[in-house]
Amino acid sequence: MKVTVLNKLFIKRLSISELLLSFCFIALLLGSCSGKNRNAKTYLAEAETALNKGNYSLAKLKIDSIKEVFPTSFDEITEGFELMQKVRMAENQRNIVYCDSMLRVNYEQLREMLESFNYARDPQYQEFGDYVPKTYPLNTSFSQNGLRSAVNERGQMYIESVLSGTSLKHNKIKVSTRDGSFAESLPVTTDGLNYRFSTLGGTYEIVRFAGNDDNGVAKFIYTFKDEPLTLTFTGNRNHAIPLPQAAKKAIAQSFELSTLLLDIESLKYEKGRSEALIKYLQSR
């Protein structure tokens, strides 16, 4: 009988101990969870501080980290999503301000640069007109061997090789310096960009190199515009001549104009993209 009573007391005490341990474990768990929530709130506060300071990359990193580090902090994750919308809005608004600022500077440079160019457009065949360097106009360059250039309104530049007095059926050019450095175009095989004809005055070949066909020739001439350069026409044989100074100057001007116009087009695209993203965020 005594044994039974002692056993019951032991069991009762053991149950109380286990119960106390359970309470301690629950308290520890709750404390741990509340600590996690406090850390998640810290990330959220740091993200908001970064947003206010204009550090949008850090703000987005902090917000993304909440989901990764504290996947059960649902309130903070939701608040983070709302804060992310504000970050994206501010980021795109900043981009628009930057693009507007750069466009004003670039348009002023463009206004000054275009004083060195003539504008030409055939409305029947051209969607965009061409800017042709005044120092080496297309009509006068036709009478001498060399390279001529132009840039369309969207910033796309082209070089045309002009060869008269000999028939090479050339479709490639190379420009080189005295030390052997050179840039060489890709061969142009499109018939629409190759013009070969004869008149009473002689034979003429004109080949246009644009886009990938240029293969760095224009940039090479721009880089070495103050040095003597040799132009080589490549066809059924090679024919080399000194590249005229006027042609080098004109190509360098065209390269600068092309770079500026392409920058303007890029800024306009980025501004339009940011404006579209802001409209999207406002509609959500």
Coordinates of C-alpha atoms in Angstrom, one line a residue:
M1 CA 0.0 0.0 0.0
K2 CA 2.8 2.4 0.9
V3 CA 4.6 1.5 -2.3
T4 CA 1.6 2.4 -4.3
V5 CA 1.3 5.8 -2.6
L6 CA 5.0 6.6 -3.1
N7 CA 4.8 5.6 -6.7
K8 CA 1.8 8.0 -7.2
L9 CA 3.7 10.8 -5.5
F10 CA 6.8 10.1 -7.7
I11 CA 4.7 10.1 -10.8
K12 CA 2.9 13.3 -9.7
R13 CA 6.2 15.1 -9.1
L14 CA 7.6 13.8 -12.4
S15 CA 4.6 15.1 -14.2
I16 CA 5.0 18.5 -12.5
S17 CA 8.7 18.6 -13.5
E18 CA 7.9 17.7 -17.1
L19 CA 5.2 20.3 -17.1
L20 CA 7.6 23.0 -15.9
L21 CA 10.1 22.0 -18.6
S22 CA 7.4 22.2 -21.2
F23 CA 6.5 25.7 -20.1
C24 CA 10.2 26.7 -20.1
F25 CA 10.5 25.3 -23.7
I26 CA 7.4 27.2 -24.9
A27 CA 8.7 30.4 -23.3
L28 CA 12.0 29.9 -24.9
L29 CA 10.4 29.3 -28.3
L30 CA 8.2 32.3 -28.0
G31 CA 11.2 34.4 -27.0
S32 CA 13.1 33.2 -30.0
C33 CA 10.2 33.9 -32.3
S34 CA 9.8 37.4 -30.9
G35 CA 13.5 37.9 -31.4
K36 CA 13.3 36.9 -35.0
N37 CA 10.4 39.3 -35.5
R38 CA 12.4 42.1 -33.9
N39 CA 15.3 41.3 -36.3
A40 CA 12.9 41.3 -39.3
K41 CA 11.7 44.7 -38.2
T42 CA 15.3 45.8 -38.0
Y43 CA 15.9 44.8 -41.6
L44 CA 12.7 46.6 -42.5
A45 CA 13.8 49.8 -40.7
E46 CA 17.2 49.6 -42.3
A47 CA 15.6 49.3 -45.7
E48 CA 13.5 52.4 -45.1
T49 CA 16.5 54.3 -44.0
A50 CA 18.4 53.3 -47.1
L51 CA 15.4 54.4 -49.2
N52 CA 15.3 57.8 -47.5
K53 CA 19.0 58.2 -48.2
G54 CA 18.6 57.3 -51.9
N55 CA 20.5 54.0 -51.6
Y56 CA 18.0 52.0 -53.5
S57 CA 20.2 49.0 -54.1
L58 CA 20.8 48.5 -50.3
A59 CA 17.1 49.0 -49.7
K60 CA 16.1 46.3 -52.1
L61 CA 18.8 44.0 -50.7
K62 CA 17.4 44.4 -47.1
I63 CA 13.8 43.8 -48.3
D64 CA 14.8 40.7 -50.2
S65 CA 16.7 39.4 -47.2
I66 CA 13.6 39.4 -45.0
K67 CA 12.0 36.7 -47.1
E68 CA 15.2 34.6 -47.1
V69 CA 16.2 35.0 -43.4
F70 CA 12.8 35.3 -41.7
P71 CA 10.4 33.2 -43.9
T72 CA 7.7 33.1 -41.1
S73 CA 7.7 36.9 -40.4
F74 CA 4.7 37.4 -42.6
D75 CA 3.8 40.9 -41.4
E76 CA 7.3 42.1 -42.1
I77 CA 7.3 40.4 -45.5
T78 CA 4.1 42.1 -46.4
E79 CA 5.4 45.5 -45.3
G80 CA 8.5 44.8 -47.2
F81 CA 6.6 44.2 -50.4
E82 CA 4.8 47.6 -49.9
L83 CA 8.2 49.3 -49.2
M84 CA 9.7 47.7 -52.3
Q85 CA 7.0 49.4 -54.4
K86 CA 8.1 52.8 -52.9
V87 CA 11.7 51.9 -53.7
R88 CA 11.0 51.1 -57.3
M89 CA 8.9 54.2 -57.7
A90 CA 11.7 56.4 -56.2
E91 CA 14.3 54.7 -58.3
N92 CA 12.5 55.3 -61.5
Q93 CA 11.7 58.9 -60.6
R94 CA 15.4 59.4 -60.0
N95 CA 16.2 57.8 -63.4
I96 CA 13.9 60.2 -65.2
V97 CA 15.5 63.2 -63.5
Y98 CA 19.0 61.9 -64.5
C99 CA 17.9 61.3 -68.1
D100 CA 16.4 64.7 -68.4
S101 CA 19.5 66.3 -67.1
M102 CA 21.8 64.4 -69.5
L103 CA 19.5 65.0 -72.4
R104 CA 19.7 68.7 -71.9
V105 CA 23.5 68.6 -71.9
N106 CA 23.6 66.2 -75.0
Y107 CA 21.1 68.3 -77.0
E108 CA 23.2 71.4 -76.4
Q109 CA 26.3 69.5 -77.6
L110 CA 24.2 68.2 -80.6
R111 CA 23.2 71.7 -81.5
E112 CA 26.8 72.8 -81.7
M113 CA 28.0 69.7 -83.4
L114 CA 25.4 69.9 -86.2
E115 CA 26.8 73.2 -87.4
S116 CA 29.6 71.1 -89.0
F117 CA 27.0 69.0 -91.0
N118 CA 24.6 69.3 -93.8
Y119 CA 21.2 67.5 -93.6
A120 CA 20.0 65.5 -96.6
R121 CA 16.9 63.4 -97.0
D122 CA 15.1 61.8 -99.9
P123 CA 11.5 61.5 -98.7
Q124 CA 10.8 58.9 -101.4
Y125 CA 13.4 56.5 -100.2
Q126 CA 14.5 57.5 -96.7
E127 CA 12.6 57.3 -93.5
F128 CA 15.4 59.2 -91.7
G129 CA 17.7 61.8 -93.1
D130 CA 21.5 61.8 -93.1
Y131 CA 23.9 64.3 -91.6
V132 CA 26.9 64.7 -94.0
P133 CA 30.1 66.4 -92.9
K134 CA 30.6 69.8 -94.6
T135 CA 34.3 69.2 -94.7
Y136 CA 33.8 66.2 -97.1
P137 CA 30.4 66.4 -98.8
L138 CA 29.2 63.4 -100.7
N139 CA 29.0 65.1 -104.1
T140 CA 32.6 66.4 -104.1
S141 CA 34.0 63.2 -102.6
F142 CA 32.7 61.3 -105.6
S143 CA 35.5 62.8 -107.7
Q144 CA 38.4 61.4 -105.6
N145 CA 39.3 58.0 -104.3
G146 CA 38.9 57.6 -100.5
L147 CA 36.2 57.2 -97.9
R148 CA 33.2 59.3 -97.2
S149 CA 30.8 59.1 -94.3
A150 CA 27.3 60.1 -93.0
V151 CA 25.1 59.6 -89.9
N152 CA 21.4 59.2 -89.9
E153 CA 19.0 60.8 -87.4
R154 CA 19.0 57.7 -85.2
G155 CA 22.8 57.8 -84.9
Q156 CA 23.6 54.9 -87.3
M157 CA 26.9 55.8 -89.1
Y158 CA 28.1 54.4 -92.4
I159 CA 31.3 54.7 -94.4
E160 CA 31.4 54.4 -98.2
S161 CA 34.5 53.6 -100.1
V162 CA 34.9 55.4 -103.5
L163 CA 37.2 54.1 -106.1
S164 CA 37.4 55.4 -109.7
G165 CA 39.7 54.8 -112.6
T166 CA 40.3 51.1 -112.0
S167 CA 38.1 48.0 -111.7
L168 CA 38.7 45.9 -108.6
K169 CA 35.2 44.7 -107.7
H170 CA 36.3 45.5 -104.2
N171 CA 34.0 44.6 -101.3
K172 CA 36.4 45.1 -98.3
I173 CA 38.7 47.8 -97.0
K174 CA 41.6 48.1 -94.6
V175 CA 43.0 51.2 -92.9
S176 CA 46.5 50.9 -91.4
T177 CA 49.1 53.1 -89.7
R178 CA 52.8 53.2 -90.4
D179 CA 53.6 50.8 -87.5
G180 CA 51.3 48.1 -88.9
S181 CA 48.3 48.6 -86.8
F182 CA 45.1 48.3 -88.8
A183 CA 41.3 47.8 -88.8
E184 CA 39.7 45.8 -91.6
S185 CA 36.0 45.7 -92.6
L186 CA 34.0 42.6 -93.2
P187 CA 33.3 41.8 -96.8
V188 CA 30.1 43.4 -98.1
T189 CA 28.2 40.9 -100.3
T190 CA 24.8 42.6 -100.4
D191 CA 24.3 43.9 -104.0
G192 CA 22.2 46.8 -102.8
L193 CA 25.2 48.3 -101.0
N194 CA 27.7 47.8 -103.9
Y195 CA 27.6 50.2 -106.8
R196 CA 29.7 49.6 -109.9
F197 CA 29.2 51.5 -113.1
S198 CA 30.9 53.1 -116.0
T199 CA 30.6 56.4 -117.7
L200 CA 32.4 58.2 -120.5
G201 CA 34.7 59.6 -117.8
G202 CA 35.7 56.2 -116.4
T203 CA 34.7 53.4 -114.0
Y204 CA 33.4 53.8 -110.5
E205 CA 33.0 51.6 -107.5
I206 CA 31.1 52.6 -104.3
V207 CA 30.7 50.2 -101.4
R208 CA 28.8 51.0 -98.2
F209 CA 30.0 49.7 -94.8
A210 CA 27.4 50.0 -92.0
G211 CA 26.7 48.3 -88.8
N212 CA 28.7 45.1 -88.3
D213 CA 30.3 45.5 -91.7
D214 CA 32.3 48.5 -90.5
N215 CA 34.1 46.2 -88.0
G216 CA 35.7 49.0 -86.1
V217 CA 37.2 50.9 -89.1
A218 CA 35.4 54.2 -88.2
K219 CA 36.6 54.0 -84.6
F220 CA 40.2 53.2 -85.8
I221 CA 40.2 56.3 -88.0
Y222 CA 38.9 58.4 -85.2
T223 CA 41.6 57.2 -82.9
F224 CA 44.4 57.8 -85.4
K225 CA 43.0 60.8 -87.2
D226 CA 46.1 62.8 -86.6
E227 CA 48.5 60.2 -88.0
P228 CA 49.1 59.2 -91.7
L229 CA 46.8 56.4 -92.7
T230 CA 46.8 54.1 -95.6
L231 CA 43.5 52.9 -97.2
T232 CA 43.6 49.6 -99.0
F233 CA 40.7 48.5 -101.3
T234 CA 40.5 44.7 -101.5
G235 CA 38.8 42.9 -104.4
N236 CA 40.3 40.7 -107.2
R237 CA 43.5 42.5 -106.1
N238 CA 44.6 45.1 -103.6
H239 CA 44.9 48.9 -104.3
A240 CA 46.4 51.1 -101.6
I241 CA 46.3 54.9 -101.3
P242 CA 47.0 57.5 -98.6
L243 CA 43.7 58.4 -96.8
P244 CA 43.1 62.1 -97.5
Q245 CA 43.2 64.4 -94.4
A246 CA 39.7 65.7 -95.2
A247 CA 38.3 62.2 -95.2
K248 CA 39.9 61.4 -91.8
K249 CA 38.5 64.6 -90.3
A250 CA 35.0 64.0 -91.8
I251 CA 34.9 60.4 -90.5
A252 CA 36.1 61.5 -87.0
Q253 CA 33.3 64.1 -86.9
S254 CA 30.8 61.5 -88.0
F255 CA 32.0 59.1 -85.4
E256 CA 31.6 61.7 -82.6
L257 CA 28.1 62.6 -83.9
S258 CA 27.0 59.0 -84.1
T259 CA 28.2 58.4 -80.5
L260 CA 26.3 61.4 -79.3
L261 CA 23.1 60.5 -81.1
L262 CA 23.2 56.9 -79.9
D263 CA 23.6 58.2 -76.3
I264 CA 20.6 60.4 -76.8
E265 CA 18.5 57.5 -78.1
S266 CA 19.6 55.4 -75.2
L267 CA 18.7 58.1 -72.7
K268 CA 15.3 58.5 -74.4
Y269 CA 14.7 54.8 -74.2
E270 CA 15.6 54.6 -70.5
K271 CA 13.4 57.6 -69.7
G272 CA 10.5 56.0 -71.5
R273 CA 11.1 52.7 -69.7
S274 CA 11.1 54.4 -66.3
E275 CA 7.9 56.4 -67.1
A276 CA 6.2 53.1 -68.2
L277 CA 7.3 51.4 -64.9
I278 CA 5.9 54.3 -62.8
K279 CA 2.5 54.0 -64.6
Y280 CA 2.5 50.3 -63.9
L281 CA 3.4 50.8 -60.2
Q282 CA 0.7 53.5 -59.8
S283 CA -1.9 51.2 -61.3
R284 CA -1.3 48.4 -58.8

